[in-house]
Amino acid sequence: QWTAEEKAAITSVWQKVNLEQDGHDALTRLLVVYPWTQRYFSSFGNLGNATAIAGNAKVHAHGSKVLSAVGDAIDHLDNVKGSLHDLSELHAFNLYVDPENFKYFGQVLVIVLASKLGSAFTPQVQGTWEKFMVVLVDALSQAYN
Ligand code: HEM
């Protein structure tokens, strides 16, 4: 499924990721750019505007949890489905998250990585990350099928 170049593109970018900061940035973008996603996080308190979202401690903590799961998937690139099996069930049967939203998270994560890495995020690296996001979304959606 992955060439050696693709694996290198994924892992070399991931080594530069700060789970806490970049997870926070990605989740903040999700909640601001796709505001209907806020409704799943009603227990997080004030998400009233972009400033409130960016300063929300629960958003902060949750962002690094989500990126840790992405990191687990990267540690299991040949079995991403297996690595996200339980999380897929959690989102499907306990959290009732519409799986369309996984795609939006993939989009904001790519944007966060691009703005962090600048010219190191070459078109080729982006292409590989877009592919990885498809695989990630597919794995998180497995329990919905
Ligand atoms: C919880 C991962 C996308 C909504 C979680 C948890 C993880 C996770 C690791 C914590 C599970 C636990 O505590 O055992 C991911 C990954 C995603 C993703 C890897 C995409 C790549 C989304 C999206 C939404 C969402 C797009 C909604 C729009 C939630 C909610 C919780 C949760 C509501 C529970 C939060 C809480 O009350 O603490 N997710 N998630 N997730 N996720 Fe996701």
mmCIF file with all atom_site columns, N, CA, C and O and ligand atoms in Angstrom, residues 30 37 40-41 43-44 62 65-66 69-70 87 90-91 95 97 101-102 105 136 140, ligand 1:
data_model
loop_
_atom_site.group_PDB
_atom_site.id
_atom_site.type_symbol
_atom_site.label_atom_id
_atom_site.label_alt_id
_atom_site.label_comp_id
_atom_site.label_asym_id
_atom_site.label_entity_id
_atom_site.label_seq_id
_atom_site.pdbx_PDB_ins_code
_atom_site.Cartn_x
_atom_site.Cartn_y
_atom_site.Cartn_z
_atom_site.occupancy
_atom_site.B_iso_or_equiv
_atom_site.pdbx_formal_charge
_atom_site.auth_seq_id
_atom_site.auth_comp_id
_atom_site.auth_asym_id
_atom_site.auth_atom_id
_atom_site.pdbx_PDB_model_num
ATOM   1   N  N   . LEU A 1 30  ? -10.875 23.253 13.095 1.00 0.00 ? 30  LEU A N   1
ATOM   2   C  CA  . LEU A 1 30  ? -12.087 22.472 12.800 1.00 0.00 ? 30  LEU A CA  1
ATOM   3   C  C   . LEU A 1 30  ? -13.322 23.180 13.348 1.00 0.00 ? 30  LEU A C   1
ATOM   4   O  O   . LEU A 1 30  ? -14.330 23.343 12.657 1.00 0.00 ? 30  LEU A O   1
ATOM   5   N  N   . THR A 1 37  ? -19.420 21.408 13.893 1.00 0.00 ? 37  THR A N   1
ATOM   6   C  CA  . THR A 1 37  ? -18.707 20.393 14.676 1.00 0.00 ? 37  THR A CA  1
ATOM   7   C  C   . THR A 1 37  ? -18.714 20.737 16.170 1.00 0.00 ? 37  THR A C   1
ATOM   8   O  O   . THR A 1 37  ? -18.475 19.861 17.003 1.00 0.00 ? 37  THR A O   1
ATOM   9   N  N   . TYR A 1 40  ? -20.803 18.640 18.902 1.00 0.00 ? 40  TYR A N   1
ATOM   10  C  CA  . TYR A 1 40  ? -20.344 17.386 19.527 1.00 0.00 ? 40  TYR A CA  1
ATOM   11  C  C   . TYR A 1 40  ? -19.561 17.658 20.810 1.00 0.00 ? 40  TYR A C   1
ATOM   12  O  O   . TYR A 1 40  ? -19.306 16.746 21.591 1.00 0.00 ? 40  TYR A O   1
ATOM   13  N  N   . PHE A 1 41  ? -19.127 18.885 20.960 1.00 0.00 ? 41  PHE A N   1
ATOM   14  C  CA  . PHE A 1 41  ? -18.264 19.213 22.098 1.00 0.00 ? 41  PHE A CA  1
ATOM   15  C  C   . PHE A 1 41  ? -18.976 20.127 23.096 1.00 0.00 ? 41  PHE A C   1
ATOM   16  O  O   . PHE A 1 41  ? -18.369 21.023 23.682 1.00 0.00 ? 41  PHE A O   1
ATOM   17  N  N   . SER A 1 43  ? -19.822 19.560 25.986 1.00 0.00 ? 43  SER A N   1
ATOM   18  C  CA  . SER A 1 43  ? -19.280 19.441 27.344 1.00 0.00 ? 43  SER A CA  1
ATOM   19  C  C   . SER A 1 43  ? -17.996 20.262 27.522 1.00 0.00 ? 43  SER A C   1
ATOM   20  O  O   . SER A 1 43  ? -17.446 20.315 28.622 1.00 0.00 ? 43  SER A O   1
ATOM   21  N  N   . PHE A 1 44  ? -17.512 20.883 26.459 1.00 0.00 ? 44  PHE A N   1
ATOM   22  C  CA  . PHE A 1 44  ? -16.248 21.618 26.547 1.00 0.00 ? 44  PHE A CA  1
ATOM   23  C  C   . PHE A 1 44  ? -16.425 23.056 27.029 1.00 0.00 ? 44  PHE A C   1
ATOM   24  O  O   . PHE A 1 44  ? -15.445 23.787 27.155 1.00 0.00 ? 44  PHE A O   1
ATOM   25  N  N   . HIS A 1 62  ? -7.788  18.170 24.305 1.00 0.00 ? 62  HIS A N   1
ATOM   26  C  CA  . HIS A 1 62  ? -8.328  17.180 23.389 1.00 0.00 ? 62  HIS A CA  1
ATOM   27  C  C   . HIS A 1 62  ? -7.527  17.109 22.086 1.00 0.00 ? 62  HIS A C   1
ATOM   28  O  O   . HIS A 1 62  ? -7.367  16.038 21.509 1.00 0.00 ? 62  HIS A O   1
ATOM   29  N  N   . LYS A 1 65  ? -4.831  14.640 22.310 1.00 0.00 ? 65  LYS A N   1
ATOM   30  C  CA  . LYS A 1 65  ? -5.360  13.265 22.320 1.00 0.00 ? 65  LYS A CA  1
ATOM   31  C  C   . LYS A 1 65  ? -5.620  12.776 20.901 1.00 0.00 ? 65  LYS A C   1
ATOM   32  O  O   . LYS A 1 65  ? -5.282  11.646 20.530 1.00 0.00 ? 65  LYS A O   1
ATOM   33  N  N   . VAL A 1 66  ? -6.239  13.661 20.121 1.00 0.00 ? 66  VAL A N   1
ATOM   34  C  CA  . VAL A 1 66  ? -6.583  13.279 18.742 1.00 0.00 ? 66  VAL A CA  1
ATOM   35  C  C   . VAL A 1 66  ? -5.303  13.023 17.933 1.00 0.00 ? 66  VAL A C   1
ATOM   36  O  O   . VAL A 1 66  ? -5.184  12.014 17.229 1.00 0.00 ? 66  VAL A O   1
ATOM   37  N  N   . ALA A 1 69  ? -3.655  9.753  18.571 1.00 0.00 ? 69  ALA A N   1
ATOM   38  C  CA  . ALA A 1 69  ? -4.264  8.639  17.833 1.00 0.00 ? 69  ALA A CA  1
ATOM   39  C  C   . ALA A 1 69  ? -3.765  8.619  16.387 1.00 0.00 ? 69  ALA A C   1
ATOM   40  O  O   . ALA A 1 69  ? -3.539  7.539  15.810 1.00 0.00 ? 69  ALA A O   1
ATOM   41  N  N   . VAL A 1 70  ? -3.568  9.802  15.817 1.00 0.00 ? 70  VAL A N   1
ATOM   42  C  CA  . VAL A 1 70  ? -2.997  9.857  14.456 1.00 0.00 ? 70  VAL A CA  1
ATOM   43  C  C   . VAL A 1 70  ? -1.579  9.273  14.489 1.00 0.00 ? 70  VAL A C   1
ATOM   44  O  O   . VAL A 1 70  ? -1.188  8.501  13.607 1.00 0.00 ? 70  VAL A O   1
ATOM   45  N  N   . LEU A 1 87  ? -11.497 3.143  18.114 1.00 0.00 ? 87  LEU A N   1
ATOM   46  C  CA  . LEU A 1 87  ? -11.883 4.561  18.046 1.00 0.00 ? 87  LEU A CA  1
ATOM   47  C  C   . LEU A 1 87  ? -13.022 4.768  17.056 1.00 0.00 ? 87  LEU A C   1
ATOM   48  O  O   . LEU A 1 87  ? -13.895 5.611  17.265 1.00 0.00 ? 87  LEU A O   1
ATOM   49  N  N   . LEU A 1 90  ? -16.101 3.840  18.870 1.00 0.00 ? 90  LEU A N   1
ATOM   50  C  CA  . LEU A 1 90  ? -16.449 4.882  19.843 1.00 0.00 ? 90  LEU A CA  1
ATOM   51  C  C   . LEU A 1 90  ? -17.162 6.060  19.161 1.00 0.00 ? 90  LEU A C   1
ATOM   52  O  O   . LEU A 1 90  ? -18.202 6.525  19.633 1.00 0.00 ? 90  LEU A O   1
ATOM   53  N  N   . HIS A 1 91  ? -16.600 6.523  18.047 1.00 0.00 ? 91  HIS A N   1
ATOM   54  C  CA  . HIS A 1 91  ? -17.209 7.662  17.348 1.00 0.00 ? 91  HIS A CA  1
ATOM   55  C  C   . HIS A 1 91  ? -18.566 7.289  16.746 1.00 0.00 ? 91  HIS A C   1
ATOM   56  O  O   . HIS A 1 91  ? -19.474 8.112  16.693 1.00 0.00 ? 91  HIS A O   1
ATOM   57  N  N   . LEU A 1 95  ? -20.376 8.325  20.372 1.00 0.00 ? 95  LEU A N   1
ATOM   58  C  CA  . LEU A 1 95  ? -20.332 9.775  20.161 1.00 0.00 ? 95  LEU A CA  1
ATOM   59  C  C   . LEU A 1 95  ? -21.255 10.222 19.027 1.00 0.00 ? 95  LEU A C   1
ATOM   60  O  O   . LEU A 1 95  ? -21.567 11.402 18.904 1.00 0.00 ? 95  LEU A O   1
ATOM   61  N  N   . VAL A 1 97  ? -20.766 10.681 15.896 1.00 0.00 ? 97  VAL A N   1
ATOM   62  C  CA  . VAL A 1 97  ? -20.180 11.708 15.023 1.00 0.00 ? 97  VAL A CA  1
ATOM   63  C  C   . VAL A 1 97  ? -20.462 11.335 13.563 1.00 0.00 ? 97  VAL A C   1
ATOM   64  O  O   . VAL A 1 97  ? -20.202 10.203 13.145 1.00 0.00 ? 97  VAL A O   1
ATOM   65  N  N   . ASN A 1 101 ? -17.407 14.479 8.969  1.00 0.00 ? 101 ASN A N   1
ATOM   66  C  CA  . ASN A 1 101 ? -16.552 15.405 9.707  1.00 0.00 ? 101 ASN A CA  1
ATOM   67  C  C   . ASN A 1 101 ? -15.098 14.933 9.794  1.00 0.00 ? 101 ASN A C   1
ATOM   68  O  O   . ASN A 1 101 ? -14.198 15.748 9.975  1.00 0.00 ? 101 ASN A O   1
ATOM   69  N  N   . PHE A 1 102 ? -14.868 13.632 9.667  1.00 0.00 ? 102 PHE A N   1
ATOM   70  C  CA  . PHE A 1 102 ? -13.481 13.147 9.684  1.00 0.00 ? 102 PHE A CA  1
ATOM   71  C  C   . PHE A 1 102 ? -12.694 13.754 8.522  1.00 0.00 ? 102 PHE A C   1
ATOM   72  O  O   . PHE A 1 102 ? -11.515 14.066 8.645  1.00 0.00 ? 102 PHE A O   1
ATOM   73  N  N   . PHE A 1 105 ? -11.595 17.165 9.394  1.00 0.00 ? 105 PHE A N   1
ATOM   74  C  CA  . PHE A 1 105 ? -10.428 17.172 10.278 1.00 0.00 ? 105 PHE A CA  1
ATOM   75  C  C   . PHE A 1 105 ? -9.156  16.913 9.461  1.00 0.00 ? 105 PHE A C   1
ATOM   76  O  O   . PHE A 1 105 ? -8.123  17.548 9.683  1.00 0.00 ? 105 PHE A O   1
ATOM   77  N  N   . LEU A 1 136 ? -6.809  7.277  6.688  1.00 0.00 ? 136 LEU A N   1
ATOM   78  C  CA  . LEU A 1 136 ? -7.196  7.537  8.085  1.00 0.00 ? 136 LEU A CA  1
ATOM   79  C  C   . LEU A 1 136 ? -8.726  7.674  8.212  1.00 0.00 ? 136 LEU A C   1
ATOM   80  O  O   . LEU A 1 136 ? -9.344  7.078  9.096  1.00 0.00 ? 136 LEU A O   1
ATOM   81  N  N   . LEU A 1 140 ? -11.316 5.300  10.245 1.00 0.00 ? 140 LEU A N   1
ATOM   82  C  CA  . LEU A 1 140 ? -12.202 5.808  11.309 1.00 0.00 ? 140 LEU A CA  1
ATOM   83  C  C   . LEU A 1 140 ? -13.669 5.578  10.960 1.00 0.00 ? 140 LEU A C   1
ATOM   84  O  O   . LEU A 1 140 ? -14.523 5.567  11.842 1.00 0.00 ? 140 LEU A O   1
HETATM 85  C  C1  . HEM B 2 .   ? -12.929 11.681 21.330 1.00 0.00 ? 1   HEM B C1  1
HETATM 86  C  C2  . HEM B 2 .   ? -9.639  10.727 17.907 1.00 0.00 ? 1   HEM B C2  1
HETATM 87  C  C3  . HEM B 2 .   ? -12.242 13.230 14.695 1.00 0.00 ? 1   HEM B C3  1
HETATM 88  C  C4  . HEM B 2 .   ? -15.564 14.121 18.090 1.00 0.00 ? 1   HEM B C4  1
HETATM 89  C  C5  . HEM B 2 .   ? -11.796 11.247 20.674 1.00 0.00 ? 1   HEM B C5  1
HETATM 90  C  C6  . HEM B 2 .   ? -10.676 10.596 21.322 1.00 0.00 ? 1   HEM B C6  1
HETATM 91  C  C7  . HEM B 2 .   ? -9.759  10.347 20.372 1.00 0.00 ? 1   HEM B C7  1
HETATM 92  C  C8  . HEM B 2 .   ? -10.280 10.822 19.114 1.00 0.00 ? 1   HEM B C8  1
HETATM 93  C  C9  . HEM B 2 .   ? -8.391  9.669  20.562 1.00 0.00 ? 1   HEM B C9  1
HETATM 94  C  C10 . HEM B 2 .   ? -10.562 10.272 22.822 1.00 0.00 ? 1   HEM B C10 1
HETATM 95  C  C11 . HEM B 2 .   ? -11.161 8.933  23.055 1.00 0.00 ? 1   HEM B C11 1
HETATM 96  C  C12 . HEM B 2 .   ? -11.100 8.517  24.499 1.00 0.00 ? 1   HEM B C12 1
HETATM 97  O  O1  . HEM B 2 .   ? -11.143 9.391  25.375 1.00 0.00 ? 1   HEM B O1  1
HETATM 98  O  O2  . HEM B 2 .   ? -11.020 7.316  24.727 1.00 0.00 ? 1   HEM B O2  1
HETATM 99  C  C13 . HEM B 2 .   ? -10.087 11.291 16.726 1.00 0.00 ? 1   HEM B C13 1
HETATM 100 C  C14 . HEM B 2 .   ? -9.380  11.255 15.471 1.00 0.00 ? 1   HEM B C14 1
HETATM 101 C  C15 . HEM B 2 .   ? -10.115 11.975 14.582 1.00 0.00 ? 1   HEM B C15 1
HETATM 102 C  C16 . HEM B 2 .   ? -11.279 12.446 15.271 1.00 0.00 ? 1   HEM B C16 1
HETATM 103 C  C17 . HEM B 2 .   ? -8.048  10.533 15.250 1.00 0.00 ? 1   HEM B C17 1
HETATM 104 C  C18 . HEM B 2 .   ? -9.872  12.304 13.126 1.00 0.00 ? 1   HEM B C18 1
HETATM 105 C  C19 . HEM B 2 .   ? -8.775  12.128 12.476 1.00 0.00 ? 1   HEM B C19 1
HETATM 106 C  C20 . HEM B 2 .   ? -13.351 13.710 15.337 1.00 0.00 ? 1   HEM B C20 1
HETATM 107 C  C21 . HEM B 2 .   ? -14.315 14.614 14.759 1.00 0.00 ? 1   HEM B C21 1
HETATM 108 C  C22 . HEM B 2 .   ? -15.257 14.857 15.717 1.00 0.00 ? 1   HEM B C22 1
HETATM 109 C  C23 . HEM B 2 .   ? -14.871 14.117 16.900 1.00 0.00 ? 1   HEM B C23 1
HETATM 110 C  C24 . HEM B 2 .   ? -14.232 15.150 13.334 1.00 0.00 ? 1   HEM B C24 1
HETATM 111 C  C25 . HEM B 2 .   ? -16.486 15.733 15.675 1.00 0.00 ? 1   HEM B C25 1
HETATM 112 C  C26 . HEM B 2 .   ? -16.737 16.613 14.757 1.00 0.00 ? 1   HEM B C26 1
HETATM 113 C  C27 . HEM B 2 .   ? -15.119 13.551 19.256 1.00 0.00 ? 1   HEM B C27 1
HETATM 114 C  C28 . HEM B 2 .   ? -15.779 13.729 20.543 1.00 0.00 ? 1   HEM B C28 1
HETATM 115 C  C29 . HEM B 2 .   ? -15.017 13.044 21.481 1.00 0.00 ? 1   HEM B C29 1
HETATM 116 C  C30 . HEM B 2 .   ? -13.903 12.444 20.754 1.00 0.00 ? 1   HEM B C30 1
HETATM 117 C  C31 . HEM B 2 .   ? -17.061 14.515 20.807 1.00 0.00 ? 1   HEM B C31 1
HETATM 118 C  C32 . HEM B 2 .   ? -15.275 12.940 22.994 1.00 0.00 ? 1   HEM B C32 1
HETATM 119 C  C33 . HEM B 2 .   ? -14.698 14.175 23.628 1.00 0.00 ? 1   HEM B C33 1
HETATM 120 C  C34 . HEM B 2 .   ? -14.864 14.230 25.117 1.00 0.00 ? 1   HEM B C34 1
HETATM 121 O  O3  . HEM B 2 .   ? -15.986 14.426 25.570 1.00 0.00 ? 1   HEM B O3  1
HETATM 122 O  O4  . HEM B 2 .   ? -13.855 14.099 25.831 1.00 0.00 ? 1   HEM B O4  1
HETATM 123 N  N1  . HEM B 2 .   ? -11.524 11.377 19.347 1.00 0.00 ? 1   HEM B N1  1
HETATM 124 N  N2  . HEM B 2 .   ? -11.244 12.004 16.565 1.00 0.00 ? 1   HEM B N2  1
HETATM 125 N  N3  . HEM B 2 .   ? -13.723 13.427 16.636 1.00 0.00 ? 1   HEM B N3  1
HETATM 126 N  N4  . HEM B 2 .   ? -14.008 12.785 19.418 1.00 0.00 ? 1   HEM B N4  1
HETATM 127 FE FE1 . HEM B 2 .   ? -12.694 12.313 17.979 1.00 0.00 ? 1   HEM B FE1 1
#
